[in-house]
Coordinates of C-alpha atoms and ligand atoms in Angstrom, one line a residue:
X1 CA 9.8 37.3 95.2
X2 CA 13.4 37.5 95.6
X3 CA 13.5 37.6 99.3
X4 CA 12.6 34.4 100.9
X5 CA 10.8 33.8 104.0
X6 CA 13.2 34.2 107.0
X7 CA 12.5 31.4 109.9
X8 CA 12.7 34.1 112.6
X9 CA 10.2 36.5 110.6
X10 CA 7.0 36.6 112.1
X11 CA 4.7 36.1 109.1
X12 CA 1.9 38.3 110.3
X13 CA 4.2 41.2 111.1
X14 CA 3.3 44.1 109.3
X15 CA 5.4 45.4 106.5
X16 CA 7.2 48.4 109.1
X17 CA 6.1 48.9 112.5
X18 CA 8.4 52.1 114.3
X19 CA 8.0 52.5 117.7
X20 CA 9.1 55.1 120.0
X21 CA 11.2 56.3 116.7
X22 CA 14.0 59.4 117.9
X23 CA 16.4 60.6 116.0
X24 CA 18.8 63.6 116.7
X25 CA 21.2 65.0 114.6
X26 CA 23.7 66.8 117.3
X27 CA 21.5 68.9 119.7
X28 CA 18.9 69.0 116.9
X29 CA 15.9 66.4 117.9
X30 CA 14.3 65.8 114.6
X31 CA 12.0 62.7 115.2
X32 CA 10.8 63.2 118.6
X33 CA 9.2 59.9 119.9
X34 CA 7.6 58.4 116.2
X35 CA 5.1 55.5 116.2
X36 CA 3.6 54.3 113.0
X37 CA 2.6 50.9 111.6
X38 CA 2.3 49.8 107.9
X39 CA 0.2 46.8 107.0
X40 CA 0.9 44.7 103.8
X41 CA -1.0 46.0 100.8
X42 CA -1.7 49.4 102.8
X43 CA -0.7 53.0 101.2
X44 CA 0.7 55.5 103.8
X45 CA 0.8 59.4 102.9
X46 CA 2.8 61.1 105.0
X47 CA 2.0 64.7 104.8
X48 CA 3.8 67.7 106.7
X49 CA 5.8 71.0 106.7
X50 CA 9.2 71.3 105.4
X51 CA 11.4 70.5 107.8
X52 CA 9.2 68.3 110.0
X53 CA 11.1 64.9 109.8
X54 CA 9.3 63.1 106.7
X55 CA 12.5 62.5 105.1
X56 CA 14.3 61.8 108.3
X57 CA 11.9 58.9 108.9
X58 CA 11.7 57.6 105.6
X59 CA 15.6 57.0 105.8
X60 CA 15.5 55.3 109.0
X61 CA 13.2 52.9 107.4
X62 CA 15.9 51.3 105.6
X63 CA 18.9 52.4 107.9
X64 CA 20.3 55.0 105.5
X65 CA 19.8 56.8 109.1
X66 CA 20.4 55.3 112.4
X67 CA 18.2 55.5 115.3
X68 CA 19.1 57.7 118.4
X69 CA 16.5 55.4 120.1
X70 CA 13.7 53.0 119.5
X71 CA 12.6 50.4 117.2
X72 CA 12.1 50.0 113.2
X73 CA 10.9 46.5 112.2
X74 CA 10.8 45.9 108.0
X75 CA 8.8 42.4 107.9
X76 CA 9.2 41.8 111.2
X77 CA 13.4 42.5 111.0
X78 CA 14.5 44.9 113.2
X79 CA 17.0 46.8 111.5
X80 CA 19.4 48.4 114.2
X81 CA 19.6 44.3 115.1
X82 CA 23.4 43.8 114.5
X83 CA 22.4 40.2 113.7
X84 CA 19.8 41.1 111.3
X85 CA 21.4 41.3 107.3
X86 CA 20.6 44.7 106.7
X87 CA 21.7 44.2 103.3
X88 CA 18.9 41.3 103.0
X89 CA 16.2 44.0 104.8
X90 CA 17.3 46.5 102.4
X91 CA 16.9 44.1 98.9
X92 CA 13.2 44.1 99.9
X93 CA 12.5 48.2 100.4
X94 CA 12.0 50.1 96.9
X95 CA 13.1 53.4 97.4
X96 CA 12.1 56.5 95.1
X97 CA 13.8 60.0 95.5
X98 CA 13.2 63.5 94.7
X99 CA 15.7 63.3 92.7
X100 CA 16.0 60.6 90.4
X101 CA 19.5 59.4 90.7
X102 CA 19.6 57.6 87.9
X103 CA 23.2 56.4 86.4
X104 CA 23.5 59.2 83.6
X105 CA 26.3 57.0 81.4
X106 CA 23.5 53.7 81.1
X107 CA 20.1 53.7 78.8
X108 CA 16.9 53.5 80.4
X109 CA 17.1 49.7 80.5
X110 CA 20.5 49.7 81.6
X111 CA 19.5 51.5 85.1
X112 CA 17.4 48.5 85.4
X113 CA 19.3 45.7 84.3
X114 CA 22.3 47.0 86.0
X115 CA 21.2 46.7 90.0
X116 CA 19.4 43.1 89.3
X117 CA 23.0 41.8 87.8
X118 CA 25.2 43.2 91.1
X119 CA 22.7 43.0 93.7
X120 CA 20.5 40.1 92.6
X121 CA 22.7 38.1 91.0
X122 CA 20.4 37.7 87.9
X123 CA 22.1 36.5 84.7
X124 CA 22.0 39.1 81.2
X125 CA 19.1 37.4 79.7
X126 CA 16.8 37.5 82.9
X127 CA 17.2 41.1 83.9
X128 CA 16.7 42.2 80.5
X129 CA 13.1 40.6 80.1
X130 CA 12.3 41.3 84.1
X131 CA 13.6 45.0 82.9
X132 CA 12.1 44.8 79.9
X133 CA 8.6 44.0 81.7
X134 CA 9.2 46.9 84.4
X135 CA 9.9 49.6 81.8
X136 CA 6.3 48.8 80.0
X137 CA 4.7 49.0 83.3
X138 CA 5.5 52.9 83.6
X139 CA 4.6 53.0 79.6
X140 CA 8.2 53.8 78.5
X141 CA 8.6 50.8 76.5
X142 CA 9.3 52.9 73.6
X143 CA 12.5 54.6 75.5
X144 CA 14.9 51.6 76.5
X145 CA 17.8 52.6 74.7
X146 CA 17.3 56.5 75.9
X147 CA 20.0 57.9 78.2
X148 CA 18.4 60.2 80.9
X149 CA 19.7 63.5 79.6
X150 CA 16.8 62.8 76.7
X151 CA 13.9 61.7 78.8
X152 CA 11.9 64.5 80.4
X153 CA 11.7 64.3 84.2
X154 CA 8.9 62.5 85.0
X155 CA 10.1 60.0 82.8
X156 CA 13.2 59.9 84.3
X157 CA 11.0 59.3 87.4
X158 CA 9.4 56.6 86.2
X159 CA 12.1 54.8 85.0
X160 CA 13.7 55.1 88.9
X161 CA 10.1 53.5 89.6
X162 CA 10.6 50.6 87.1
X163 CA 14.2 50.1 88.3
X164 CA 12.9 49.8 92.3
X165 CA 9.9 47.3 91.0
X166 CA 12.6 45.6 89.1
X167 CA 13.7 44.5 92.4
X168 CA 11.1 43.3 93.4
X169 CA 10.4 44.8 96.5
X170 CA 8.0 43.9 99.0
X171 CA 7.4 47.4 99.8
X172 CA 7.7 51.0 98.1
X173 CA 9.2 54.4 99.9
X174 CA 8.3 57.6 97.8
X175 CA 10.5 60.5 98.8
X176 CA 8.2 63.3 97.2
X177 CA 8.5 61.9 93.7
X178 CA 6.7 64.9 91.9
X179 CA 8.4 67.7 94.0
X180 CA 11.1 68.7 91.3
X181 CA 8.9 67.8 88.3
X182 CA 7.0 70.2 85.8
X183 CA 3.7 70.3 86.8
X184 CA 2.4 68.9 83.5
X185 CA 5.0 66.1 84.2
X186 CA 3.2 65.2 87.7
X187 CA 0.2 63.6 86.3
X188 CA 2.5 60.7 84.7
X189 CA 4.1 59.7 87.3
X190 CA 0.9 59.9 89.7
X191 CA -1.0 57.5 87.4
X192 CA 1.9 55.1 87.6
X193 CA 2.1 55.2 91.7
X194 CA -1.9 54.6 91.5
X195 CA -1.6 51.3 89.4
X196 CA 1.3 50.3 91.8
X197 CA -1.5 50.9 94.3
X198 CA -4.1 49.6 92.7
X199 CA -1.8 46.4 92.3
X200 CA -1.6 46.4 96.4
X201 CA 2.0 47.1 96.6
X202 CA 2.8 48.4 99.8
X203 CA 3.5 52.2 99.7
X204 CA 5.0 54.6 102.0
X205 CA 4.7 58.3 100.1
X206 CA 6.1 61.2 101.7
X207 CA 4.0 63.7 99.1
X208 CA 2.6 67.6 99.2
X209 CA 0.0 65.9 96.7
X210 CA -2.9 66.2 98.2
X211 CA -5.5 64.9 95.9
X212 CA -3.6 61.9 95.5
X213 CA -3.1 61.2 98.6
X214 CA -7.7 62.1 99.2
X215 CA -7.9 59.1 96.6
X216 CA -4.9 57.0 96.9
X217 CA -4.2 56.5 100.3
X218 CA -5.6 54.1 102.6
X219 CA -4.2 56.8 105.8
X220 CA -2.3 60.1 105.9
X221 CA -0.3 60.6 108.4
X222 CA 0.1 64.2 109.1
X223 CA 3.6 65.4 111.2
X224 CA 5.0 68.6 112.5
X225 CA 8.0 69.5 114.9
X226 CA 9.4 65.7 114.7
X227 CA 5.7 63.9 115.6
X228 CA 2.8 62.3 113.6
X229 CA 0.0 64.7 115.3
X230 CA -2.9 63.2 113.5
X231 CA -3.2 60.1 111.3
X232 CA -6.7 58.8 109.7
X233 CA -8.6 58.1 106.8
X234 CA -7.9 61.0 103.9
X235 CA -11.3 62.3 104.3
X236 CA -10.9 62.8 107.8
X237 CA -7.7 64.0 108.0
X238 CA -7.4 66.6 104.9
X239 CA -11.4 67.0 104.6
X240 CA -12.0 67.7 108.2
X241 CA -8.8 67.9 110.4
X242 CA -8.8 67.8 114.0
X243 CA -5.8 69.5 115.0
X244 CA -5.5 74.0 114.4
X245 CA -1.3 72.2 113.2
X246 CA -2.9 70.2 110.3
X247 CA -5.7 72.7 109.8
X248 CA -3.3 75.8 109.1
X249 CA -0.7 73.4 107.1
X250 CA -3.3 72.4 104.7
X251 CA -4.2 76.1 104.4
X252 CA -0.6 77.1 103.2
X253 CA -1.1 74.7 100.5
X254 CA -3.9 76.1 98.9
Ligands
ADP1 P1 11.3 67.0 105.8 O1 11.6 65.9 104.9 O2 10.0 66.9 106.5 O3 11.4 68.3 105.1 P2 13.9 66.3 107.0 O4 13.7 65.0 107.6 O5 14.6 66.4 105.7 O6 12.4 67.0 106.9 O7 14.6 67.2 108.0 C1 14.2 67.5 109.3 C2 15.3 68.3 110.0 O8 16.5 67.6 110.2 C3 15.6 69.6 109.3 O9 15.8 70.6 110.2 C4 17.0 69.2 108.6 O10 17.7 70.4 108.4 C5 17.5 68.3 109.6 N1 18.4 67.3 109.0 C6 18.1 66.3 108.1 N2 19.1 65.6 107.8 C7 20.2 66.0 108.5 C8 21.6 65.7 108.6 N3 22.1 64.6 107.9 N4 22.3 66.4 109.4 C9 21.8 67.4 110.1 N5 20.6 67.8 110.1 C10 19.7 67.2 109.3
MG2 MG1 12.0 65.8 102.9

């Protein structure tokens, strides 16, 4: 673990805690009042209509947003704190996009090695065997000297995975990872987020997958209009919802 314990963490603090999360972009209230706690080892689906805020709170996880009001704590760190190193906070989120952003000039292992060299500090030789080991936990051992342009897109996707793992991050933000895939292309990068899961990394997956998140996810939390309206186990939630909101969203998706 890159990140060492801070003195003024509390260790038992869950891995992000928002409370009373609102955020407003002009007149335009798009997180309206947000509580929602992540344990340690937990995986979080966050389900919802387009529009709803899932992004929104996702970014003010690690600050790429800035509260209007209220509180994010990552490992105890509140993040709006203008003491805390958000930099520090930040090192310790994984964050996975849509789109996969990768640098389109730099081979497979390059897009890993690269970030552990200027952010971590890590010397050639070590980020190439920590990049090497990253890249053959996504199965694309075979594709480290492949520029993006010649890797489909889920495994472009999972080689932004292995770069966020190569990190090493104490927790994981998915963006809806499989949204601009193929659909054959899905599976792939599901069975990679599974094993991260199945590992007991800490996940926080924004996702319209709904089967994965029925056998993946320890909660969904399901939000509309800028608020969670129900959050549960996924049987509950997506087998027998209790709001008409997250009964007529799940619906649409079928
Ligand atoms: P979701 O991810 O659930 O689709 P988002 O969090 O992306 O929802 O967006 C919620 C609302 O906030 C949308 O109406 C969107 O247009 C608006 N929004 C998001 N980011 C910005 C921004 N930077 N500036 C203005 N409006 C924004
Ligand atoms: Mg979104």
């Amino acid at each position: 673990m890159e990140n060492s314990p801070d003195a003024r963490r509390a260790p038992d603090a869950p891995a992000i805690e928002v409370r009373g999360l609102h955020k407003s972009f002009g007149a335009l209230e798009v997180l309206s009042g947000i509580d929602l706690s992540v344990a340690y080892g937990e995986v979080v689906c966050v389900i919802g209509p387009s529009g709803s805020g899932k992004s929104t709170l996702l970014r003010c996880v690690n600050l790429l947003e800035a509260p209007t009001s209220g509180t994010v704590r990552v490992a105890g760190d509140e993040v709006t704190d203008p003491d805390v190193d958000i930099d520090r906070v930040r090192r310790g989120i994984g964050m996975v996009f849509q789109s996969f952003n990768l640098f389109p000039h730099l081979t497979a292992l390059e897009n890993l090695t690269l970030p552990q060299r200027r952010v971590l500090g890590r010397d050639k030789a070590e980020a190439a065997r920590i990049g090497r080991e990253r890249l053959a936990r996504v199965g694309l051992t075979d594709k480290e000297a492949v520029y993006p342009a010649k890797l489909s897109g889920g495994q472009q996707q999972r080689v932004a995975i292995a770069r966020a793992l190569a990190m090493d991050p104490r927790l994981m933000l998915f963006d809806e990872p499989t949204s601009a895939l193929d659909p054959e292309l899905v599976g792939d990068v599901l069975a990679v987020m599974r094993s991260l899961a199945d590992e007991g990394m800490t996940m926080l997956v924004v996702t319209h997958e709904m089967g994965f998140a029925r056998e993946v996810a320890d909660r969904v939390v399901f939000m509309d209009g800028g608020v969670v309206v129900e959050q549960g186990p996924p049987d509950r939630v997506i087998g027998s919802p209790a709001h008409a909101r997250t009964r007529s969203f799940l619906a649409r998706l079928l």
